[in-house]
Each structure stands twice: as structure tokens, then as C-alpha cells.
Short mmCIF file of C-alpha atoms in Angstrom, two decimals:
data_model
loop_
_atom_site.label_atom_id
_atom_site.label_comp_id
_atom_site.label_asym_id
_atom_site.label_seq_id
_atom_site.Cartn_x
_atom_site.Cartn_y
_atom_site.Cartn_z
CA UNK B 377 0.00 0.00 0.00
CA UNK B 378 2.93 2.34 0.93
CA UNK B 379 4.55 1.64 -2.53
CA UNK B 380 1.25 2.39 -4.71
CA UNK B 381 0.86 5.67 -2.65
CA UNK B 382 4.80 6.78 -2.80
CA UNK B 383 4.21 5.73 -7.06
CA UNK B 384 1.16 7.85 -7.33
CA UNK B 385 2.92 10.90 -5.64
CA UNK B 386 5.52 10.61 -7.73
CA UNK B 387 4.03 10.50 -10.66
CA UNK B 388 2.00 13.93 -9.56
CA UNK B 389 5.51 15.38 -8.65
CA UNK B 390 6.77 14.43 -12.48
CA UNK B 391 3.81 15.85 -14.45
CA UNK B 392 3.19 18.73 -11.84
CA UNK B 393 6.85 19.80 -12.76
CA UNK B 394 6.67 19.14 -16.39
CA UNK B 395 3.61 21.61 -16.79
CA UNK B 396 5.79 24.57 -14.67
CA UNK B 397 8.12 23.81 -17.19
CA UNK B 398 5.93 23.99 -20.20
CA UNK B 399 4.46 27.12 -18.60
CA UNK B 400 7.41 29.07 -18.16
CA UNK B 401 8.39 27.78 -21.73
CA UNK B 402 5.04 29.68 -23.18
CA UNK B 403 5.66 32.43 -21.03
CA UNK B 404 9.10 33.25 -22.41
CA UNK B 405 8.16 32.95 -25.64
CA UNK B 406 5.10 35.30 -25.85
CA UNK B 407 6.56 37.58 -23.28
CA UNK B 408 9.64 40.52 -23.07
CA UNK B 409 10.97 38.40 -20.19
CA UNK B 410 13.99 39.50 -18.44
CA UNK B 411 16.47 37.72 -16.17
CA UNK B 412 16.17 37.48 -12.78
CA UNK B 413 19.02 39.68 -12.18
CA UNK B 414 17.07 42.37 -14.74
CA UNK B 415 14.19 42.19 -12.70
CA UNK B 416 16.15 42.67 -9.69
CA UNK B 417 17.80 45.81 -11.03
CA UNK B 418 14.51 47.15 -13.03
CA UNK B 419 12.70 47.07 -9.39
CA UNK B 420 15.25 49.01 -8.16
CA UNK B 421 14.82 51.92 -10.48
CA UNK B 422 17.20 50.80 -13.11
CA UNK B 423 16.74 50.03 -17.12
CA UNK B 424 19.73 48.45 -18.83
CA UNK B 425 19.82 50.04 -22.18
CA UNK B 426 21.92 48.25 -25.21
CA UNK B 427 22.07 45.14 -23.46
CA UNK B 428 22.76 41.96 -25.49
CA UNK B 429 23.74 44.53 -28.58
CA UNK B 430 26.61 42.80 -29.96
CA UNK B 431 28.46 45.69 -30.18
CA UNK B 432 25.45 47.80 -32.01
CA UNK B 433 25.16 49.99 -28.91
CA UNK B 434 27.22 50.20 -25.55
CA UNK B 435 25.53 48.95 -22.32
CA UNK B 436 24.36 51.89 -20.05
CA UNK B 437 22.70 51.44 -16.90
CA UNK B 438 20.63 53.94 -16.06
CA UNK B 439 18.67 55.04 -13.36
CA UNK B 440 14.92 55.95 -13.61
CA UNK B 441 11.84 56.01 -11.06
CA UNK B 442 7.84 56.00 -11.60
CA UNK B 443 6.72 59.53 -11.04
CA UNK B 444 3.65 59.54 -9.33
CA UNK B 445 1.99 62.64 -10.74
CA UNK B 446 2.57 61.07 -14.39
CA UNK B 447 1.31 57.78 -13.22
CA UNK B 448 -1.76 59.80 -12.39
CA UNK B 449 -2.30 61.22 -15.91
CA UNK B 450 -2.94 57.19 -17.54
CA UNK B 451 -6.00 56.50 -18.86
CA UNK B 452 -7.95 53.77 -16.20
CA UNK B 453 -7.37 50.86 -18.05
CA UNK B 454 -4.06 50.65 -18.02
CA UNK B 455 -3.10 52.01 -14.71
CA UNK B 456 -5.37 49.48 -13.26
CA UNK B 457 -3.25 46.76 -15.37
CA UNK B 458 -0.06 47.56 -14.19
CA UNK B 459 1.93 47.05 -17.11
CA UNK B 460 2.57 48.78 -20.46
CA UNK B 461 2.10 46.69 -23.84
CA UNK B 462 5.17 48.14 -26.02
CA UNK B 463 4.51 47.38 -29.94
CA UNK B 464 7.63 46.59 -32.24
CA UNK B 465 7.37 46.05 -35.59
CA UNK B 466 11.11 43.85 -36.34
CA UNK B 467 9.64 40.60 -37.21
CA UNK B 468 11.14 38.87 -39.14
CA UNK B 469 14.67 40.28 -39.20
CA UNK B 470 14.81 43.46 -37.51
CA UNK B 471 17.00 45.95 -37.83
CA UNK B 472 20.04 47.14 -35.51
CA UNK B 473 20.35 49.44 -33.70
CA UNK B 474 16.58 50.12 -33.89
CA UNK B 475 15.08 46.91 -32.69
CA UNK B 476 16.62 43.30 -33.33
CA UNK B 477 17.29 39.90 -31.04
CA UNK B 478 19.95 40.15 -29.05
CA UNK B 479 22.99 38.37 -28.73
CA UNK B 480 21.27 35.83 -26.49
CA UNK B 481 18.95 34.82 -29.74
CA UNK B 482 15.86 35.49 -27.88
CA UNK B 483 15.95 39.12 -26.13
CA UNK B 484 14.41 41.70 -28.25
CA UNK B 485 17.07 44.61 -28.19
CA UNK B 486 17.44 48.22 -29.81
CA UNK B 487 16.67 51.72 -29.29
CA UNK B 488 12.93 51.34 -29.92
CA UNK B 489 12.22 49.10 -27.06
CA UNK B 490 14.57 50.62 -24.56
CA UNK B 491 12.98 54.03 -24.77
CA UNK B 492 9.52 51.98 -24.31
CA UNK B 493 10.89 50.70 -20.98
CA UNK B 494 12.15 53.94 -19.95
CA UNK B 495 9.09 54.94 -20.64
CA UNK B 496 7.20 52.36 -18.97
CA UNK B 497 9.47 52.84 -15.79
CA UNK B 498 8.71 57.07 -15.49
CA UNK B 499 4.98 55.58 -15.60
CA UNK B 500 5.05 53.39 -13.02
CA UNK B 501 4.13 50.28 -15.12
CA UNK B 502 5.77 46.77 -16.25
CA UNK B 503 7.23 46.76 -19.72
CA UNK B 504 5.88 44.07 -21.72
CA UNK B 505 7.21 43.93 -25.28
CA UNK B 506 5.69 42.48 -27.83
CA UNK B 507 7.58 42.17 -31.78
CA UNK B 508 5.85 41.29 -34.68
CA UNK B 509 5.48 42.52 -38.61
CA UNK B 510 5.12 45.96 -39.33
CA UNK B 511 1.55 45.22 -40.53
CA UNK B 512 0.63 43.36 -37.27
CA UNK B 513 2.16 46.18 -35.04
CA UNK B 514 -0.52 48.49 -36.11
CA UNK B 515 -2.97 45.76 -35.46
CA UNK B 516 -2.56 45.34 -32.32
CA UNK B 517 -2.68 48.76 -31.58
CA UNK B 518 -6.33 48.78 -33.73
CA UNK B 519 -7.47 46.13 -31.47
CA UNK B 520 -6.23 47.20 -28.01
CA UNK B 521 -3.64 44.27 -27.57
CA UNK B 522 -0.83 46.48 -27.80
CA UNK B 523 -0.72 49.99 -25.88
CA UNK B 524 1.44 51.73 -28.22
CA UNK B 525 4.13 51.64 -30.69
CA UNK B 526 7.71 52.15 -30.25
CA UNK B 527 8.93 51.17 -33.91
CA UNK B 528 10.66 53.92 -35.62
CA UNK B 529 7.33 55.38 -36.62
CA UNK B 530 6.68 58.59 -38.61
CA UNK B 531 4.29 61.07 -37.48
CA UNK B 532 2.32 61.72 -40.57
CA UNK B 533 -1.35 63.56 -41.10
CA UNK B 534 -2.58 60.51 -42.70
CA UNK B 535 -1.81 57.77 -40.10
CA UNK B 536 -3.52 60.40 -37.38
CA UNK B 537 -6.71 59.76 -39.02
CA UNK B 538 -6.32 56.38 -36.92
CA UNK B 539 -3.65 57.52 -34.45
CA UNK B 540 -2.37 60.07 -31.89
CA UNK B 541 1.50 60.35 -30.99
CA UNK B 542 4.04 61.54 -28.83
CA UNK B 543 7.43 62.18 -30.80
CA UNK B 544 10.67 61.34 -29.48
CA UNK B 545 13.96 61.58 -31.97
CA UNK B 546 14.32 63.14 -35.32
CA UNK B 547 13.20 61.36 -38.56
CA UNK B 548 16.42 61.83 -40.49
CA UNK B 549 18.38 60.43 -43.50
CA UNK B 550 22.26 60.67 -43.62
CA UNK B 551 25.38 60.84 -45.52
CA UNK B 552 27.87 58.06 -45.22
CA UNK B 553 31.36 58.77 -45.97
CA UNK B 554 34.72 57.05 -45.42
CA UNK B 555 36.67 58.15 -42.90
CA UNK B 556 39.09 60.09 -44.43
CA UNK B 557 36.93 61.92 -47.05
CA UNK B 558 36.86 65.45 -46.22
CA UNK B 559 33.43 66.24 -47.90
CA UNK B 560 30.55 67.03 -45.54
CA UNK B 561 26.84 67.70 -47.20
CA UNK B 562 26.57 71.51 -44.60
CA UNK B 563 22.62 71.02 -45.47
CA UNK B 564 22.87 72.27 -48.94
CA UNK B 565 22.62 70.14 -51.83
CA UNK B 566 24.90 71.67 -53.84
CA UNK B 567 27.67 70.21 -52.29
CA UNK B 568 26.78 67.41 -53.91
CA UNK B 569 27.89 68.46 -57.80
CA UNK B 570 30.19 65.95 -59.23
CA UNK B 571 29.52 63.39 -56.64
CA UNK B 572 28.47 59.92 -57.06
CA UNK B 573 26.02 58.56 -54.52
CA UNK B 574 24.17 55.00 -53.52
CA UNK B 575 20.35 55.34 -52.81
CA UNK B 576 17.76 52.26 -52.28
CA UNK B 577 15.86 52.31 -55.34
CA UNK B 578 11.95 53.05 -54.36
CA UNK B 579 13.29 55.06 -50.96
CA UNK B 580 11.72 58.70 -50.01
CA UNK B 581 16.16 59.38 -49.46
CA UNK B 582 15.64 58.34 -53.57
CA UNK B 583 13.14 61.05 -54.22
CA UNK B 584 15.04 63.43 -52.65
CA UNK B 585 17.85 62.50 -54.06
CA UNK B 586 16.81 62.40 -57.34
CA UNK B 587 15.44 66.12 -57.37
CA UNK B 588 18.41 67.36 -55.91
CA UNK B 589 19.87 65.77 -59.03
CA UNK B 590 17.34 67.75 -61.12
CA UNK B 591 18.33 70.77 -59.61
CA UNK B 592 21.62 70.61 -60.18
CA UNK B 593 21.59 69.21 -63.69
CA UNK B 594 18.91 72.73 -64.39
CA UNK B 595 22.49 74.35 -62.99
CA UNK B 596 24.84 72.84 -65.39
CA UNK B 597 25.88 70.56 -62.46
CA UNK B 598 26.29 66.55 -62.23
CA UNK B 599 25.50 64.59 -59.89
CA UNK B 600 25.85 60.68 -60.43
CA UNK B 601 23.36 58.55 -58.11
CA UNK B 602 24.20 54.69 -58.25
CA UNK B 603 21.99 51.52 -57.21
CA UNK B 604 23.13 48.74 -55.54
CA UNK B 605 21.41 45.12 -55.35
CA UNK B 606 21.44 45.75 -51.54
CA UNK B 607 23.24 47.77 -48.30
CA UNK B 608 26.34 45.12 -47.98
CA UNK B 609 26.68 45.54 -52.18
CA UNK B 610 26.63 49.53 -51.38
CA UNK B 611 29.05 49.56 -48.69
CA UNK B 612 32.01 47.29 -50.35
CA UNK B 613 31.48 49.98 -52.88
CA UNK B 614 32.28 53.15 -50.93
CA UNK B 615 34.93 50.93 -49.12
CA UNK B 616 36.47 50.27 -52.58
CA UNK B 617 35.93 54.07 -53.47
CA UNK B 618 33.54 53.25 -56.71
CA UNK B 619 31.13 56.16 -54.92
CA UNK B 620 31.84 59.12 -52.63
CA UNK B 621 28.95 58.40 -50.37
CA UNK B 622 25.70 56.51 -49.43
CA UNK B 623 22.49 58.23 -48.56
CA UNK B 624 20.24 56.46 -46.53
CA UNK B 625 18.39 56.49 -43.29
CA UNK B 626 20.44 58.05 -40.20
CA UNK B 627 20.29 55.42 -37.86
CA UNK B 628 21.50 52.34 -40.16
CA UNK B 629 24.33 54.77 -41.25
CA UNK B 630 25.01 55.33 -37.36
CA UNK B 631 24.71 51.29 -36.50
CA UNK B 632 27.14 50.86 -39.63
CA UNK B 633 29.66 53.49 -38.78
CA UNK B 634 30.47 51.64 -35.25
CA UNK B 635 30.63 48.30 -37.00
CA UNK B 636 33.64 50.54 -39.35
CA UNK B 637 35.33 51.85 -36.41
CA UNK B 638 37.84 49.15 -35.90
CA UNK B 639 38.18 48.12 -39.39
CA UNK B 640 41.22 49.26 -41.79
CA UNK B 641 38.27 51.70 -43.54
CA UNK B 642 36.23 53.31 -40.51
CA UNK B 643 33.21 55.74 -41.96
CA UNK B 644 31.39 58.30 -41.09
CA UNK B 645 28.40 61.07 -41.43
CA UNK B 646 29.17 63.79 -42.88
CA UNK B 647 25.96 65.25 -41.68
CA UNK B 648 22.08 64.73 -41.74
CA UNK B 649 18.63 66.05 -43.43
CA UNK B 650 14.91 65.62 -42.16
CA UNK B 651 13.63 63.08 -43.77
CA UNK B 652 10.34 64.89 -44.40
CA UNK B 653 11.95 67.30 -46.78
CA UNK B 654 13.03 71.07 -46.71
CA UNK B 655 9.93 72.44 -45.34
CA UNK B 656 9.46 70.49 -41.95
CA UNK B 657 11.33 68.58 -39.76
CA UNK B 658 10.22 64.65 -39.75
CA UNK B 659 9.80 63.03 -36.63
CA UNK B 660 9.53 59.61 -35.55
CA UNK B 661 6.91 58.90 -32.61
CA UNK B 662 5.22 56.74 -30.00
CA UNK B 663 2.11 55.45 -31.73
CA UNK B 664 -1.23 55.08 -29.70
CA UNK B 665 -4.90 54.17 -30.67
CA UNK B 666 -6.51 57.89 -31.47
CA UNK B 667 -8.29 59.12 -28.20
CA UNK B 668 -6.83 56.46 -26.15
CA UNK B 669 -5.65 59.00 -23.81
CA UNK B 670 -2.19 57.64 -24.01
CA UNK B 671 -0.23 60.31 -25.89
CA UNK B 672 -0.26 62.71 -23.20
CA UNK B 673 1.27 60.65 -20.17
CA UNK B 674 3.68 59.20 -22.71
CA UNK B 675 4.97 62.38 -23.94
CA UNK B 676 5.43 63.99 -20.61
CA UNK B 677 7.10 60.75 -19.81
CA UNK B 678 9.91 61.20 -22.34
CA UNK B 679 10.19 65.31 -21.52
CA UNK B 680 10.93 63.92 -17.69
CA UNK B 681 13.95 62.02 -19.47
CA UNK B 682 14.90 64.57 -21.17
CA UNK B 683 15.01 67.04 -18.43
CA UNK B 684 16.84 64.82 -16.24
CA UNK B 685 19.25 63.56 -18.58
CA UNK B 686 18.16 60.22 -19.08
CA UNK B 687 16.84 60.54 -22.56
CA UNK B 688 20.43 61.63 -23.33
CA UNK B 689 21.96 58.45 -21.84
CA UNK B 690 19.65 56.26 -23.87
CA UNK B 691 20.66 58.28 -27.38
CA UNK B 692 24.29 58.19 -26.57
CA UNK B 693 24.50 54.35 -25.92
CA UNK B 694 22.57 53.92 -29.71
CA UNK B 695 24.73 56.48 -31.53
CA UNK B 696 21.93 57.97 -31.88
CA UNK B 697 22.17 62.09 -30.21
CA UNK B 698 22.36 63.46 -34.09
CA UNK B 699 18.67 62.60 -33.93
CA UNK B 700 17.69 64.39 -30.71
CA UNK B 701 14.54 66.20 -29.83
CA UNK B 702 14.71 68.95 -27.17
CA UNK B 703 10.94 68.19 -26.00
CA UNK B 704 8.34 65.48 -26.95
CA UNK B 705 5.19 66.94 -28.94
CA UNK B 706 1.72 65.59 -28.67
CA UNK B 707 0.50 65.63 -32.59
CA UNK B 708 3.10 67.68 -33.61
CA UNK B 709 2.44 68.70 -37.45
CA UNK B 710 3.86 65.07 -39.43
CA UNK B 711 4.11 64.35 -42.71
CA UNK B 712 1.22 66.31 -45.35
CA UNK B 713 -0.69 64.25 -46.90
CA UNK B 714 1.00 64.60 -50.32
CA UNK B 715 3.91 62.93 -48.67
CA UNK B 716 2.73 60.21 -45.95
#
């Protein structure tokens, strides 16, 4: 009798364990879930920023606490949940130092979901990241599974038919240069006569691009703008000197230019324009559901970083402070229709 009751416990013990296990399996999976020892430190008013980057960013602990008085300003729901749902669009590959997996293979990593926690800390709520596709981002921001959207997103007239935002960091494109190339662009596109230059083919850097080159060709100036079959095609060729610079968006030139800085041929910007155009400075933003109430809170979440240096921190450990903001806007003025 003892034997059958010692074999029966046992075999609760075994399959009791083996459903914690496939629990906590689940959980990982569908969940942003740290390590213990990140829990330990995010509960003590920490956020490691750049961790597991693989060199695209430099670890930076820094230290943030839930302000009370912004806590206050949430909309119901989601104070009374205790946690913020952070949308990323990087499924399938991602894209450094924006958002990608980390060098663990599993954490999802990059500027976009750092600020989100940074965020979610100044609000008093857990971080809980989700990544999936671009199109499914904004889906589960439609449906109320995701809170908002920290993706690289543009503030444009169009999308706040749907939308309301709170911007955070410049929307620019940059120049890539070697090294050693004493050409900067000084925001005028005449600098550009007699240069040849790489653009993504179907880009808005292309369309601005190519009326610069219409421009210039009106002055009796050339400007020679190349295609390449993709970015690792584009940067053996300014490595090998068959163009004088690529033109693309600033913070894949900024992940690339640390990836150069210990090679034989390091790069660098030689400077920045708004990827909106001329006539207004783009900006990329934290997306919410339109009259969710959630712009607010999060923009005066990110002016608190700001004005206590936090926000600066995060920039600096991305390579990133060329794309600064000096306060977050709620709706500032985006894209015009004609251009969204």
C-alpha cells in the first residue's frame, strides 16, 4: 500500500513539474521576459539600455523612477493593469540598432524598445514587449492588444486619421562617408555636384535624391546617383571608393559606422537632413490608438527624461544624439498628406 501511494505521488511530482516547465516555456516565448538579475535591477529603479547589442550599442545602466503625478495622468485601463504593452514592428529580421534579437537569440534589443521601458518605468508600469510585422504592429494597436508603438514610426497627417503620438527623436536620413573623405553635405545640396552617390531604389532618401539631381543638372551641375542590389553591395562599394557616399536612413548609417570603427576603412556622417523634406522637420513617434488617452502621459514621460538627462543616456548608448529632440510633442504637425 505504501509503494502504490509513494508511485502515485511521484508521478503527480513528475507531471506537476513538467507543466511549470511547459508554462514558463510559453511564457518566455510570448513575453519581453527579463532575467532574474534584470528584474532585480529594473525594481530598483534601473533600465539596462543596449544590453545583449553585440556591439550595435554600448551597455548603459541607467537610473529611472515611476513619477507619481505622471502615473496619475494614464487612462484607467491601463493604470489598473499595471503594465505597459510596447509594440515593435522587427519581425522577421529586424534591424540594428533600432530593434533586433539580441545576442542571447531570444531578447528583443534596440533603441525602440529601450525608450519603451524607460518609458514604462517614469509611468510606473511593467514593460511588456511584444515584436511582430510591421503590418501586425498596427494591429494590435487597432485592437487594443498592444498599448502603443515604439517602432521607428513617422508622425504623418494621414496615419492620425487612426492615431495620436508623442514624438521622441528626429526622422532623419544621412550621408555616409569614409573616414578620411573630407566632404561634408553643410545642409545644402549643392555640395553634392560631381559626386556619385548609392540610394535604395523606391526610398523617399531616392526622391530626394533624385530632385536634388534635377536641380543641379537645371544648374549645369552633375550629380551621379548609383543603385546597388542591396546595403552590404553599397558599402564594399564606398569601401572600394567606386562612390563618394551613401544616402540612406540616419540610424543604419550610425549602426554601420560603429561596425567601421575598428576596421582598416572606418566611416562616417558627414551630416544629416529631415527626412520629411526642406519644409518640416520629420519626426519619428510613440504610436497610440486615437483618443486612447495615451499620448499625453507618454509624452510627458519622455520630456521627464529629457530634463533629467536620461533621454540623453539612452541616445548616446545607440549612436543615436544626431537625432535628438529637445521636448516630446503631442501631434506635432507630421508628414502632409501629399507625402505620408
Amino acid at each position: 500500500m505504501t509503494d502504490l501511494r509513494s508511485s502515485r505521488l511521484l508521478r503527480i511530482l513528475i507531471a506537476s513539474t513538467a507543466a511549470a516547465a511547459l508554462t514558463a516555456g510559453l511564457a518566455a516565448c510570448g513575453s519581453d521576459a527579463p532575467s532574474s538579475a534584470s528584474a532585480d535591477k529594473a525594481a530598483a529603479g534601473t533600465v539596462t539600455v543596449a544590453d545583449l547589442s553585440n556591439g550595435a550599442g554600448t551597455r548603459t545602466e541607467i537610473k529611472v523612477a515611476e513619477v507619481a503625478a505622471l502615473h496619475a495622468e494614464l487612462p484607467a485601463s491601463v493604470a489598473k493593469s499595471g503594465q505597459l504593452v510596447i509594440g515593435v514592428g522587427a519581425l522577421p529580421a529586424g534591424s540594428a540598432p533600432l530593434a533586433f534579437v539580441g545576442s542571447d537569440q531570444k531578447t528583443l534589443t534596440g533603441a525602440e524598445p529601450d525608450l519603451g521601458r524607460l518609458v514604462a518605468a517614469v509611468l510606473g508600469l511593467k514593460p511588456v514587449v511584444q515584436n511582430s510585422t510591421w503590418e501586425n504592429l498596427f494591429v494590435g494597436i487597432d485592437s487594443g492588444r498592444t498599448d502603443v508603438g515604439f517602432s521607428n514610426i513617422t508622425d504623418t497627417e494621414e496615419r492620425k486619421k487612426k492615431y495620436e503620438f508623442a514624438s521622441y527623436r528626429e526622422d532623419n536620413l544621412a550621408f555616409e562617408v569614409l573616414k578620411s573623405s573630407t566632404w561634408n553635405f553643410n545642409d545644402d545640396y549643392t555640395t553634392l555636384a560631381d559626386k556619385t552617390v548609392a540610394v535604395g531604389a523606391g526610398t523617399n532618401q531616392e526622391k530626394i535624391l533624385l530632385e536634388w539631381q534635377a536641380q543641379l543638372k537645371a544648374a549645369g551641375k552633375q550629380l551621379t546617383v548609383k543603385y546597388f542590389p542591396d546595403n552590404n553591395a553599397t558599402h564594399l562599394a564606398l569601401l572600394g571608393g567606386k562612390i563618394d557616399a551613401y544616402f540612406g536612413p540616419n540610424p543604419s548609417i550610425a549602426y554601420q559606422i560603429t561596425q567601421d570603427a575598428k576596421t582598416p576603412n572606418p566611416t562616417r556622417s558627414a551630416g544629416t537632413y529631415s527626412g520629411a523634406g526642406a519644409s518640416l522637420q520629420g519626426l519619428i513617434a510613440a504610436t497610440a490608438k486615437k483618443d486612447s488617452g495615451l499620448a499625453k502621459p507618454v509624452a510627458d514621460a519622455i520630456n521627464h527624461l529629457i530634463q533629467n538627462g536620461q533621454y540623453a543616456q539612452w541616445l548616446a548608448a545607440w549612436n543615436l544624439s544626431d537625432e535628438a529632440v529637445t521636448a516630446a510633442q503631442v501631434n506635432p504637425p507630421g508628414l502632409p498628406l501629399t507625402n505620408s
